[in-house]
PDB file of C-alpha atoms and ligand atoms in Angstrom:
ATOM      1  CA  MET M   1       2.273  35.905   0.070  1.00 71.00           C
ATOM      2  CA  THR M   2       0.274  33.459   2.152  1.00 88.00           C
ATOM      3  CA  ALA M   3       2.161  30.722   4.012  1.00 93.00           C
ATOM      4  CA  ALA M   4       2.511  27.370   2.262  1.00 96.00           C
ATOM      5  CA  ARG M   5       0.001  24.711   3.337  1.00 98.00           C
ATOM      6  CA  ARG M   6       1.870  22.019   5.219  1.00 98.00           C
ATOM      7  CA  PHE M   7       1.622  18.267   4.670  1.00 98.00           C
ATOM      8  CA  ALA M   8       3.605  15.317   6.024  1.00 98.00           C
ATOM      9  CA  VAL M   9       3.893  11.577   6.248  1.00 98.00           C
ATOM     10  CA  ILE M  10       4.034  10.451   9.881  1.00 98.00           C
ATOM     11  CA  GLY M  11       5.501   7.119  10.965  1.00 98.00           C
ATOM     12  CA  ASP M  12       8.285   5.437  12.901  1.00 97.00           C
ATOM     13  CA  PRO M  13      10.573   4.890  11.061  1.00 96.00           C
ATOM     14  CA  VAL M  14       9.764   7.361   8.304  1.00 97.00           C
ATOM     15  CA  SER M  15      13.007   8.711   6.840  1.00 95.00           C
ATOM     16  CA  HIS M  16      12.925   6.059   4.068  1.00 94.00           C
ATOM     17  CA  SER M  17       9.503   7.246   2.830  1.00 96.00           C
ATOM     18  CA  LEU M  18       9.109   8.196  -0.836  1.00 98.00           C
ATOM     19  CA  SER M  19       5.930  10.191  -0.124  1.00 98.00           C
ATOM     20  CA  PRO M  20       7.737  13.580   0.075  1.00 98.00           C
ATOM     21  CA  VAL M  21       9.237  13.071  -3.418  1.00 98.00           C
ATOM     22  CA  MET M  22       5.832  12.064  -4.777  1.00 98.00           C
ATOM     23  CA  HIS M  23       3.721  14.841  -3.223  1.00 98.00           C
ATOM     24  CA  ASN M  24       6.260  17.679  -3.602  1.00 98.00           C
ATOM     25  CA  GLY M  25       6.510  16.676  -7.268  1.00 98.00           C
ATOM     26  CA  TRP M  26       2.758  16.965  -7.678  1.00 98.00           C
ATOM     27  CA  PHE M  27       2.700  20.318  -5.795  1.00 98.00           C
ATOM     28  CA  LYS M  28       5.113  21.605  -8.464  1.00 98.00           C
ATOM     29  CA  ASP M  29       3.099  20.056 -11.326  1.00 98.00           C
ATOM     30  CA  TYR M  30      -0.090  21.803 -10.201  1.00 98.00           C
ATOM     31  CA  GLY M  31       1.503  25.080  -8.992  1.00 98.00           C
ATOM     32  CA  LEU M  32       0.329  24.577  -5.395  1.00 98.00           C
ATOM     33  CA  ASN M  33       1.717  26.650  -2.542  1.00 98.00           C
ATOM     34  CA  ALA M  34       2.328  23.658  -0.283  1.00 98.00           C
ATOM     35  CA  GLU M  35       5.180  21.671   1.222  1.00 98.00           C
ATOM     36  CA  TYR M  36       5.441  18.036   2.282  1.00 98.00           C
ATOM     37  CA  GLU M  37       7.897  16.488   4.758  1.00 98.00           C
ATOM     38  CA  ALA M  38       8.634  13.180   6.470  1.00 98.00           C
ATOM     39  CA  LEU M  39       7.878  13.573  10.175  1.00 98.00           C
ATOM     40  CA  LEU M  40       9.080  11.029  12.725  1.00 98.00           C
ATOM     41  CA  LEU M  41       6.272  10.548  15.259  1.00 98.00           C
ATOM     42  CA  ARG M  42       7.387   8.700  18.384  1.00 97.00           C
ATOM     43  CA  SER M  43       5.087   9.078  21.370  1.00 97.00           C
ATOM     44  CA  ASP M  44       3.622   7.141  24.312  1.00 97.00           C
ATOM     45  CA  ASP M  45       0.297   8.670  23.316  1.00 98.00           C
ATOM     46  CA  PRO M  46       0.191   8.724  19.499  1.00 98.00           C
ATOM     47  CA  VAL M  47      -3.524   9.657  19.446  1.00 98.00           C
ATOM     48  CA  ALA M  48      -2.825  12.876  21.365  1.00 98.00           C
ATOM     49  CA  ALA M  49       0.341  13.505  19.336  1.00 98.00           C
ATOM     50  CA  ILE M  50      -1.650  13.217  16.090  1.00 98.00           C
ATOM     51  CA  ARG M  51      -4.416  15.509  17.347  1.00 98.00           C
ATOM     52  CA  ALA M  52      -1.730  18.091  18.128  1.00 97.00           C
ATOM     53  CA  LEU M  53      -0.582  18.282  14.482  1.00 98.00           C
ATOM     54  CA  LYS M  54      -2.939  21.171  13.827  1.00 93.00           C
ATOM     55  CA  GLY M  55      -0.405  23.160  11.825  1.00 96.00           C
ATOM     56  CA  TYR M  56      -0.818  20.647   9.004  1.00 98.00           C
ATOM     57  CA  ALA M  57      -3.541  20.684   6.379  1.00 98.00           C
ATOM     58  CA  GLY M  58      -3.190  16.937   5.881  1.00 98.00           C
ATOM     59  CA  VAL M  59      -0.968  13.976   6.621  1.00 98.00           C
ATOM     60  CA  ASN M  60      -0.334  10.478   5.352  1.00 98.00           C
ATOM     61  CA  VAL M  61       0.067   7.873   8.047  1.00 98.00           C
ATOM     62  CA  THR M  62       2.325   4.854   7.938  1.00 97.00           C
ATOM     63  CA  VAL M  63       3.364   2.078  10.329  1.00 94.00           C
ATOM     64  CA  PRO M  64       2.785   1.988  13.318  1.00 96.00           C
ATOM     65  CA  HIS M  65       0.253   4.826  13.585  1.00 97.00           C
ATOM     66  CA  LYS M  66      -2.621   3.856  11.288  1.00 96.00           C
ATOM     67  CA  GLU M  67      -4.934   2.746  14.104  1.00 96.00           C
ATOM     68  CA  ALA M  68      -4.074   5.761  16.254  1.00 98.00           C
ATOM     69  CA  ALA M  69      -4.840   8.005  13.259  1.00 98.00           C
ATOM     70  CA  ALA M  70      -8.342   6.585  12.918  1.00 97.00           C
ATOM     71  CA  LYS M  71      -8.908   7.014  16.673  1.00 98.00           C
ATOM     72  CA  ALA M  72      -7.576  10.578  16.685  1.00 98.00           C
ATOM     73  CA  ALA M  73     -10.037  11.710  14.021  1.00 98.00           C
ATOM     74  CA  ASP M  74     -13.432  13.273  14.725  1.00 98.00           C
ATOM     75  CA  ARG M  75     -14.782  11.154  11.851  1.00 98.00           C
ATOM     76  CA  SER M  76     -13.159   8.157  10.229  1.00 96.00           C
ATOM     77  CA  ALA M  77     -14.146   6.128   7.173  1.00 89.00           C
ATOM     78  CA  ALA M  78     -12.097   3.135   8.427  1.00 90.00           C
ATOM     79  CA  GLU M  79     -10.642   1.537  11.568  1.00 92.00           C
ATOM     80  CA  VAL M  80      -7.134   1.960  10.199  1.00 95.00           C
ATOM     81  CA  ALA M  81      -6.393   5.215   8.413  1.00 97.00           C
ATOM     82  CA  ASN M  82      -3.575   6.281   6.113  1.00 97.00           C
ATOM     83  CA  VAL M  83      -4.864   9.789   5.298  1.00 98.00           C
ATOM     84  CA  LEU M  84      -5.891  12.640   7.594  1.00 98.00           C
ATOM     85  CA  ARG M  85      -7.382  15.972   6.599  1.00 98.00           C
ATOM     86  CA  TRP M  86      -7.945  18.948   8.857  1.00 98.00           C
ATOM     87  CA  GLU M  87     -11.172  20.720   7.928  1.00 97.00           C
ATOM     88  CA  ALA M  88     -11.787  24.495   7.904  1.00 95.00           C
ATOM     89  CA  ASP M  89     -13.643  24.195  11.240  1.00 96.00           C
ATOM     90  CA  GLY M  90     -10.573  22.578  12.884  1.00 95.00           C
ATOM     91  CA  THR M  91     -12.014  19.057  13.008  1.00 97.00           C
ATOM     92  CA  LEU M  92     -10.107  16.056  11.721  1.00 98.00           C
ATOM     93  CA  SER M  93     -11.285  13.531   9.093  1.00 98.00           C
ATOM     94  CA  ALA M  94      -9.611  10.139   8.491  1.00 98.00           C
ATOM     95  CA  TYR M  95      -9.648   7.943   5.379  1.00 97.00           C
ATOM     96  CA  ASN M  96      -7.998   4.797   4.100  1.00 96.00           C
ATOM     97  CA  THR M  97      -6.835   4.868   0.470  1.00 97.00           C
ATOM     98  CA  ASP M  98      -4.594   1.766   0.654  1.00 96.00           C
ATOM     99  CA  GLY M  99      -7.209  -0.695  -0.604  1.00 96.00           C
ATOM    100  CA  ALA M 100      -8.543   1.548  -3.368  1.00 97.00           C
ATOM    101  CA  GLY M 101      -4.934   2.413  -4.247  1.00 98.00           C
ATOM    102  CA  PHE M 102      -4.111  -1.259  -4.703  1.00 98.00           C
ATOM    103  CA  ILE M 103      -7.178  -1.778  -6.912  1.00 98.00           C
ATOM    104  CA  ALA M 104      -6.330   1.297  -9.034  1.00 98.00           C
ATOM    105  CA  ALA M 105      -2.782  -0.033  -9.469  1.00 98.00           C
ATOM    106  CA  LEU M 106      -4.124  -3.440 -10.489  1.00 98.00           C
ATOM    107  CA  ASP M 107      -6.505  -1.795 -12.983  1.00 98.00           C
ATOM    108  CA  GLU M 108      -3.437  -0.133 -14.511  1.00 97.00           C
ATOM    109  CA  ALA M 109      -1.081  -3.155 -14.503  1.00 97.00           C
ATOM    110  CA  ALA M 110      -3.617  -5.853 -15.425  1.00 98.00           C
ATOM    111  CA  PRO M 111      -6.748  -4.187 -16.866  1.00 97.00           C
ATOM    112  CA  HIS M 112      -8.277  -7.609 -17.566  1.00 97.00           C
ATOM    113  CA  TRP M 113      -8.140  -8.731 -13.915  1.00 98.00           C
ATOM    114  CA  ARG M 114     -11.850  -8.270 -13.149  1.00 96.00           C
ATOM    115  CA  GLY M 115     -13.682 -11.356 -14.260  1.00 92.00           C
ATOM    116  CA  HIS M 116     -10.393 -13.202 -14.769  1.00 97.00           C
ATOM    117  CA  VAL M 117      -9.401 -13.387 -11.098  1.00 98.00           C
ATOM    118  CA  LYS M 118     -11.636 -15.835  -9.250  1.00 98.00           C
ATOM    119  CA  HIS M 119      -9.095 -16.892  -6.631  1.00 98.00           C
ATOM    120  CA  ALA M 120      -6.510 -14.583  -5.051  1.00 98.00           C
ATOM    121  CA  LEU M 121      -3.603 -15.751  -2.910  1.00 98.00           C
ATOM    122  CA  ILE M 122      -2.374 -13.266  -0.323  1.00 98.00           C
ATOM    123  CA  VAL M 123       1.117 -14.069   0.937  1.00 98.00           C
ATOM    124  CA  GLY M 124       1.542 -12.626   4.435  1.00 98.00           C
ATOM    125  CA  ALA M 125      -0.723 -11.748   7.332  1.00 97.00           C
ATOM    126  CA  GLY M 126       0.193  -8.195   8.360  1.00 93.00           C
ATOM    127  CA  GLY M 127      -1.745  -4.966   7.955  1.00 90.00           C
ATOM    128  CA  ALA M 128      -0.988  -4.676   4.233  1.00 93.00           C
ATOM    129  CA  ALA M 129      -2.180  -8.252   3.602  1.00 95.00           C
ATOM    130  CA  LEU M 130      -5.490  -7.591   5.335  1.00 93.00           C
ATOM    131  CA  GLY M 131      -6.103  -4.242   3.621  1.00 93.00           C
ATOM    132  CA  ILE M 132      -5.482  -5.685   0.165  1.00 97.00           C
ATOM    133  CA  ALA M 133      -7.586  -8.791   0.841  1.00 97.00           C
ATOM    134  CA  GLN M 134     -10.482  -6.610   2.011  1.00 95.00           C
ATOM    135  CA  ALA M 135     -10.216  -4.486  -1.119  1.00 96.00           C
ATOM    136  CA  LEU M 136     -10.255  -7.564  -3.369  1.00 97.00           C
ATOM    137  CA  SER M 137     -12.972  -9.447  -1.545  1.00 96.00           C
ATOM    138  CA  SER M 138     -15.911  -7.747  -3.248  1.00 93.00           C
ATOM    139  CA  ASP M 139     -14.624  -8.694  -6.733  1.00 95.00           C
ATOM    140  CA  VAL M 140     -13.009 -12.076  -6.080  1.00 97.00           C
ATOM    141  CA  ALA M 141     -14.893 -15.264  -5.151  1.00 96.00           C
ATOM    142  CA  ARG M 142     -12.148 -16.763  -2.994  1.00 97.00           C
ATOM    143  CA  VAL M 143      -9.220 -15.269  -1.070  1.00 98.00           C
ATOM    144  CA  THR M 144      -6.582 -17.523   0.494  1.00 98.00           C
ATOM    145  CA  PHE M 145      -4.053 -16.257   3.042  1.00 98.00           C
ATOM    146  CA  ILE M 146      -0.739 -18.068   3.369  1.00 98.00           C
ATOM    147  CA  ASN M 147       1.766 -17.051   6.017  1.00 98.00           C
ATOM    148  CA  ARG M 148       4.858 -18.474   7.725  1.00 98.00           C
ATOM    149  CA  THR M 149       2.925 -18.278  11.013  1.00 98.00           C
ATOM    150  CA  GLN M 150      -0.234 -20.074   9.969  1.00 98.00           C
ATOM    151  CA  SER M 151      -2.307 -19.024  12.985  1.00 98.00           C
ATOM    152  CA  LYS M 152      -2.119 -15.396  11.783  1.00 98.00           C
ATOM    153  CA  ALA M 153      -3.345 -16.397   8.320  1.00 98.00           C
ATOM    154  CA  GLU M 154      -6.240 -18.278   9.939  1.00 98.00           C
ATOM    155  CA  ALA M 155      -7.115 -15.305  12.133  1.00 98.00           C
ATOM    156  CA  LEU M 156      -7.298 -13.000   9.093  1.00 97.00           C
ATOM    157  CA  ALA M 157      -9.319 -15.549   7.101  1.00 98.00           C
ATOM    158  CA  GLU M 158     -11.922 -15.596   9.872  1.00 97.00           C
ATOM    159  CA  THR M 159     -12.509 -11.860   9.516  1.00 95.00           C
ATOM    160  CA  LEU M 160     -13.343 -12.068   5.796  1.00 95.00           C
ATOM    161  CA  PRO M 161     -16.303 -13.916   4.241  1.00 92.00           C
ATOM    162  CA  GLY M 162     -15.134 -16.363   1.557  1.00 90.00           C
ATOM    163  CA  ALA M 163     -11.545 -16.431   2.824  1.00 98.00           C
ATOM    164  CA  ASP M 164      -9.447 -19.400   3.927  1.00 98.00           C
ATOM    165  CA  ALA M 165      -5.896 -20.115   5.056  1.00 98.00           C
ATOM    166  CA  ALA M 166      -3.213 -22.435   3.707  1.00 98.00           C
ATOM    167  CA  ALA M 167      -0.089 -23.906   5.320  1.00 98.00           C
ATOM    168  CA  TRP M 168       3.303 -22.406   4.404  1.00 98.00           C
ATOM    169  CA  SER M 169       4.470 -25.925   3.497  1.00 98.00           C
ATOM    170  CA  ASP M 170       1.760 -25.914   0.781  1.00 98.00           C
ATOM    171  CA  LEU M 171       3.116 -22.801  -0.936  1.00 98.00           C
ATOM    172  CA  ALA M 172       3.664 -24.488  -4.320  1.00 98.00           C
ATOM    173  CA  ARG M 173       0.117 -25.877  -4.388  1.00 98.00           C
ATOM    174  CA  ALA M 174      -1.301 -22.518  -3.331  1.00 98.00           C
ATOM    175  CA  PHE M 175       0.673 -20.799  -6.128  1.00 98.00           C
ATOM    176  CA  SER M 176      -0.637 -23.340  -8.649  1.00 98.00           C
ATOM    177  CA  GLU M 177      -4.301 -22.637  -7.779  1.00 98.00           C
ATOM    178  CA  ALA M 178      -4.315 -18.810  -7.764  1.00 98.00           C
ATOM    179  CA  ASP M 179      -5.263 -16.394 -10.574  1.00 98.00           C
ATOM    180  CA  LEU M 180      -3.679 -13.503  -8.668  1.00 98.00           C
ATOM    181  CA  ILE M 181      -0.836 -13.689  -6.138  1.00 98.00           C
ATOM    182  CA  VAL M 182      -0.062 -10.682  -3.936  1.00 98.00           C
ATOM    183  CA  GLN M 183       3.215 -10.847  -2.023  1.00 98.00           C
ATOM    184  CA  CYS M 184       2.682  -8.798   1.158  1.00 97.00           C
ATOM    185  CA  THR M 185       5.602  -9.881   3.367  1.00 96.00           C
ATOM    186  CA  THR M 186       9.000  -8.275   3.848  1.00 94.00           C
ATOM    187  CA  LEU M 187      10.648 -11.167   1.966  1.00 96.00           C
ATOM    188  CA  GLY M 188      12.782  -9.936  -0.928  1.00 94.00           C
ATOM    189  CA  MET M 189      13.172  -6.439   0.538  1.00 94.00           C
ATOM    190  CA  THR M 190      16.721  -5.080   0.450  1.00 91.00           C
ATOM    191  CA  GLY M 191      18.460  -6.374   3.591  1.00 92.00           C
ATOM    192  CA  GLN M 192      15.758  -8.993   4.316  1.00 92.00           C
ATOM    193  CA  ALA M 193      15.652 -12.709   3.549  1.00 88.00           C
ATOM    194  CA  THR M 194      14.713 -13.851   0.051  1.00 85.00           C
ATOM    195  CA  HIS M 195      12.649 -16.870  -0.829  1.00 85.00           C
ATOM    196  CA  GLY M 196      12.643 -19.480  -3.559  1.00 91.00           C
ATOM    197  CA  TRP M 197       9.140 -18.716  -4.833  1.00 97.00           C
ATOM    198  CA  PRO M 198       7.497 -21.636  -6.694  1.00 98.00           C
ATOM    199  CA  VAL M 199       6.653 -19.528  -9.765  1.00 98.00           C
ATOM    200  CA  GLU M 200       7.033 -22.556 -12.045  1.00 98.00           C
ATOM    201  CA  ALA M 201       3.841 -23.898 -10.429  1.00 98.00           C
ATOM    202  CA  CYS M 202       1.734 -20.852 -11.442  1.00 98.00           C
ATOM    203  CA  LYS M 203      -1.036 -20.946 -14.015  1.00 98.00           C
ATOM    204  CA  PRO M 204       0.193 -19.501 -17.342  1.00 98.00           C
ATOM    205  CA  ASP M 205      -2.285 -16.606 -17.043  1.00 98.00           C
ATOM    206  CA  ALA M 206      -1.636 -15.823 -13.367  1.00 98.00           C
ATOM    207  CA  ILE M 207      -1.042 -12.189 -12.312  1.00 98.00           C
ATOM    208  CA  ILE M 208       1.840 -11.702  -9.867  1.00 98.00           C
ATOM    209  CA  SER M 209       2.073  -8.639  -7.641  1.00 98.00           C
ATOM    210  CA  ASP M 210       4.689  -7.703  -5.047  1.00 98.00           C
ATOM    211  CA  ILE M 211       4.212  -4.804  -2.650  1.00 96.00           C
ATOM    212  CA  VAL M 212       7.979  -4.579  -2.009  1.00 96.00           C
ATOM    213  CA  TYR M 213       9.522  -1.686  -4.001  1.00 95.00           C
ATOM    214  CA  ARG M 214      13.078  -1.750  -2.649  1.00 95.00           C
ATOM    215  CA  PRO M 215      14.259  -3.339  -4.900  1.00 96.00           C
ATOM    216  CA  LEU M 216      11.641  -2.618  -7.546  1.00 96.00           C
ATOM    217  CA  LYS M 217      12.414  -5.830  -9.420  1.00 96.00           C
ATOM    218  CA  THR M 218      12.143  -8.403  -6.658  1.00 97.00           C
ATOM    219  CA  ASP M 219      13.192 -12.028  -7.140  1.00 97.00           C
ATOM    220  CA  LEU M 220       9.494 -12.945  -7.321  1.00 97.00           C
ATOM    221  CA  LEU M 221       8.759 -10.434 -10.095  1.00 98.00           C
ATOM    222  CA  ARG M 222      11.895 -11.382 -12.046  1.00 97.00           C
ATOM    223  CA  ALA M 223      10.910 -15.061 -11.953  1.00 97.00           C
ATOM    224  CA  ALA M 224       7.322 -14.225 -12.946  1.00 98.00           C
ATOM    225  CA  LYS M 225       8.486 -12.025 -15.848  1.00 98.00           C
ATOM    226  CA  ALA M 226      10.890 -14.737 -17.011  1.00 98.00           C
ATOM    227  CA  ARG M 227       7.873 -17.057 -17.209  1.00 97.00           C
ATOM    228  CA  GLY M 228       5.933 -14.462 -19.209  1.00 98.00           C
ATOM    229  CA  LEU M 229       3.361 -13.777 -16.466  1.00 98.00           C
ATOM    230  CA  THR M 230       1.647 -10.403 -15.968  1.00 98.00           C
ATOM    231  CA  THR M 231       3.343  -8.564 -13.098  1.00 98.00           C
ATOM    232  CA  MET M 232       2.674  -5.535 -10.937  1.00 98.00           C
ATOM    233  CA  ASP M 233       5.472  -3.908  -8.935  1.00 98.00           C
ATOM    234  CA  GLY M 234       5.331  -2.244  -5.532  1.00 97.00           C
ATOM    235  CA  LEU M 235       5.290   1.341  -6.806  1.00 98.00           C
ATOM    236  CA  GLY M 236       1.779   0.968  -8.224  1.00 97.00           C
ATOM    237  CA  MET M 237       0.034   0.795  -4.861  1.00 97.00           C
ATOM    238  CA  LEU M 238       2.288   3.450  -3.327  1.00 98.00           C
ATOM    239  CA  ILE M 239       1.515   5.899  -6.141  1.00 98.00           C
ATOM    240  CA  HIS M 240      -2.233   5.270  -6.310  1.00 98.00           C
ATOM    241  CA  GLN M 241      -2.845   5.422  -2.545  1.00 98.00           C
ATOM    242  CA  GLY M 242      -0.924   8.721  -2.657  1.00 98.00           C
ATOM    243  CA  ALA M 243      -2.894   9.986  -5.650  1.00 98.00           C
ATOM    244  CA  LEU M 244      -6.164   9.288  -3.811  1.00 98.00           C
ATOM    245  CA  ALA M 245      -4.837  11.120  -0.734  1.00 98.00           C
ATOM    246  CA  PHE M 246      -3.854  14.090  -2.926  1.00 98.00           C
ATOM    247  CA  GLU M 247      -7.357  14.106  -4.388  1.00 98.00           C
ATOM    248  CA  LEU M 248      -8.866  14.176  -0.879  1.00 98.00           C
ATOM    249  CA  TRP M 249      -6.743  17.234  -0.059  1.00 98.00           C
ATOM    250  CA  PHE M 250      -6.926  19.184  -3.317  1.00 98.00           C
ATOM    251  CA  GLY M 251      -9.809  17.753  -5.350  1.00 98.00           C
ATOM    252  CA  ILE M 252      -7.379  16.971  -8.197  1.00 97.00           C
ATOM    253  CA  ARG M 253      -6.476  13.436  -9.361  1.00 97.00           C
ATOM    254  CA  PRO M 254      -2.725  13.857  -9.993  1.00 98.00           C
ATOM    255  CA  ASP M 255      -0.588  12.351 -12.764  1.00 98.00           C
ATOM    256  CA  ALA M 256       0.499   8.833 -11.722  1.00 98.00           C
ATOM    257  CA  ALA M 257       2.965   8.413 -14.594  1.00 98.00           C
ATOM    258  CA  ARG M 258       4.960  11.503 -13.612  1.00 98.00           C
ATOM    259  CA  ALA M 259       5.114  10.269 -10.022  1.00 98.00           C
ATOM    260  CA  ARG M 260       6.444   6.905 -11.234  1.00 98.00           C
ATOM    261  CA  GLU M 261       9.266   8.616 -13.171  1.00 98.00           C
ATOM    262  CA  ARG M 262      10.277  10.632 -10.117  1.00 98.00           C
ATOM    263  CA  LEU M 263      10.090   7.678  -7.751  1.00 98.00           C
ATOM    264  CA  ILE M 264      12.204   5.466 -10.010  1.00 97.00           C
ATOM    265  CA  GLN M 265      14.765   8.255 -10.123  1.00 97.00           C
ATOM    266  CA  ALA M 266      14.688   8.554  -6.316  1.00 97.00           C
ATOM    267  CA  LEU M 267      15.037   4.776  -5.888  1.00 96.00           C
ATOM    268  CA  ASN M 268      18.070   4.746  -8.183  1.00 93.00           C
ATOM    269  CA  ALA M 269      19.714   7.739  -6.524  1.00 84.00           C
TER     270      ALA M 269
HETATM  271  P1  ATR T 301       2.652  -5.059   7.668  1.00 61.62           P
HETATM  272  O1  ATR T 301       3.575  -3.912   7.421  1.00 61.62           O
HETATM  273  O2  ATR T 301       1.961  -5.510   6.411  1.00 61.62           O
HETATM  274  O3  ATR T 301       1.699  -4.864   8.799  1.00 61.62           O
HETATM  275  P2  ATR T 301       4.042  -7.044   9.304  1.00 61.62           P
HETATM  276  O4  ATR T 301       2.965  -7.121  10.297  1.00 61.62           O
HETATM  277  O5  ATR T 301       5.382  -6.529   9.710  1.00 61.62           O
HETATM  278  O6  ATR T 301       3.627  -6.269   7.985  1.00 61.62           O
HETATM  279  O7  ATR T 301       4.184  -8.480   8.639  1.00 61.62           O
HETATM  280  C1  ATR T 301       5.294  -8.891   7.948  1.00 61.62           C
HETATM  281  C2  ATR T 301       4.939 -10.161   7.183  1.00 61.62           C
HETATM  282  O8  ATR T 301       6.158 -10.693   6.631  1.00 61.62           O
HETATM  283  C3  ATR T 301       4.357 -11.265   8.060  1.00 61.62           C
HETATM  284  O9  ATR T 301       3.385 -11.952   7.304  1.00 61.62           O
HETATM  285  C4  ATR T 301       5.578 -12.135   8.356  1.00 61.62           C
HETATM  286  O10 ATR T 301       5.298 -13.486   8.667  1.00 61.62           O
HETATM  287  P3  ATR T 301       5.033 -13.932  10.203  1.00 61.62           P
HETATM  288  O11 ATR T 301       3.619 -13.512  10.508  1.00 61.62           O
HETATM  289  O12 ATR T 301       5.221 -15.397  10.198  1.00 61.62           O
HETATM  290  O13 ATR T 301       6.049 -13.178  11.031  1.00 61.62           O
HETATM  291  C5  ATR T 301       6.293 -12.054   7.037  1.00 61.62           C
HETATM  292  N1  ATR T 301       7.708 -12.422   7.116  1.00 61.62           N
HETATM  293  C6  ATR T 301       8.712 -11.657   7.584  1.00 61.62           C
HETATM  294  N2  ATR T 301       9.902 -12.323   7.485  1.00 61.62           N
HETATM  295  C7  ATR T 301       9.619 -13.555   6.951  1.00 61.62           C
HETATM  296  C8  ATR T 301      10.406 -14.701   6.584  1.00 61.62           C
HETATM  297  N3  ATR T 301      11.727 -14.738   6.765  1.00 61.62           N
HETATM  298  N4  ATR T 301       9.754 -15.786   6.051  1.00 61.62           N
HETATM  299  C9  ATR T 301       8.413 -15.748   5.841  1.00 61.62           C
HETATM  300  N5  ATR T 301       7.621 -14.704   6.162  1.00 61.62           N
HETATM  301  C10 ATR T 301       8.206 -13.609   6.699  1.00 61.62           C
END
């Protein structure tokens, strides 16, 4: 029997990652001789450390190694990469499926969003906020960043045509103007601070998305649901970025619904 093809998610920290549950589940679904692990990568030279992972057929990359992953590759489709694939000739290709994963999740949770969403509000100014804003920018006329540290929101807005920044003190007004709100900070995460989100200010047809998935029902999503708004939880993006990675490795678009069942089980365990 040939050896199993090896896959991993690399990051620091990484032990909390749900990617092994998701990908090993799909390997079973499709009868693939492959195994997937969480691999802590801590190095003074992450680019060299990533290039040395030649025993793997592919890896997912999480914080803080996404830039190093793009640099380590012989060819990269993006400046920050979350997927790597080693080719038959030993060279390394890098991709970013985060943005397309978010859009696929939005298509699933709010199929009417295209055309409806003219103005998106991105809460936060980290890597996730930028990736999602970039993915939305081709379909949405206006993107506003709002962040506790306003200078970071302004810096991101400058990188994106049609984007602007709002002050944290104007959160309620910003919520009232948006057709889509994407919560991209650590607020509401288990063990982190929560926030009194001004959901009562939202338009009645606003779509509310939170990228936090621990807990799955964040305070923001609970409040939005209670108001009858369309919501999208944090598993959607996780699953669809993973499904796109799986497709890059195996040429198969895997079953998102089965992954969701397994991940909910893992989150409740
Ligand atoms: P990423 O993983 O997306 O790269 P990050 O760079 O760690 O995330 O960013 C975390 C985000 O959560 C930031 O927007 C941060 O706001 P600041 O830029 O002001 O630090 C936000 N955040 C974290 N704790 C917060 C809090 N208590 N109140 C408001 N925003 C908070």
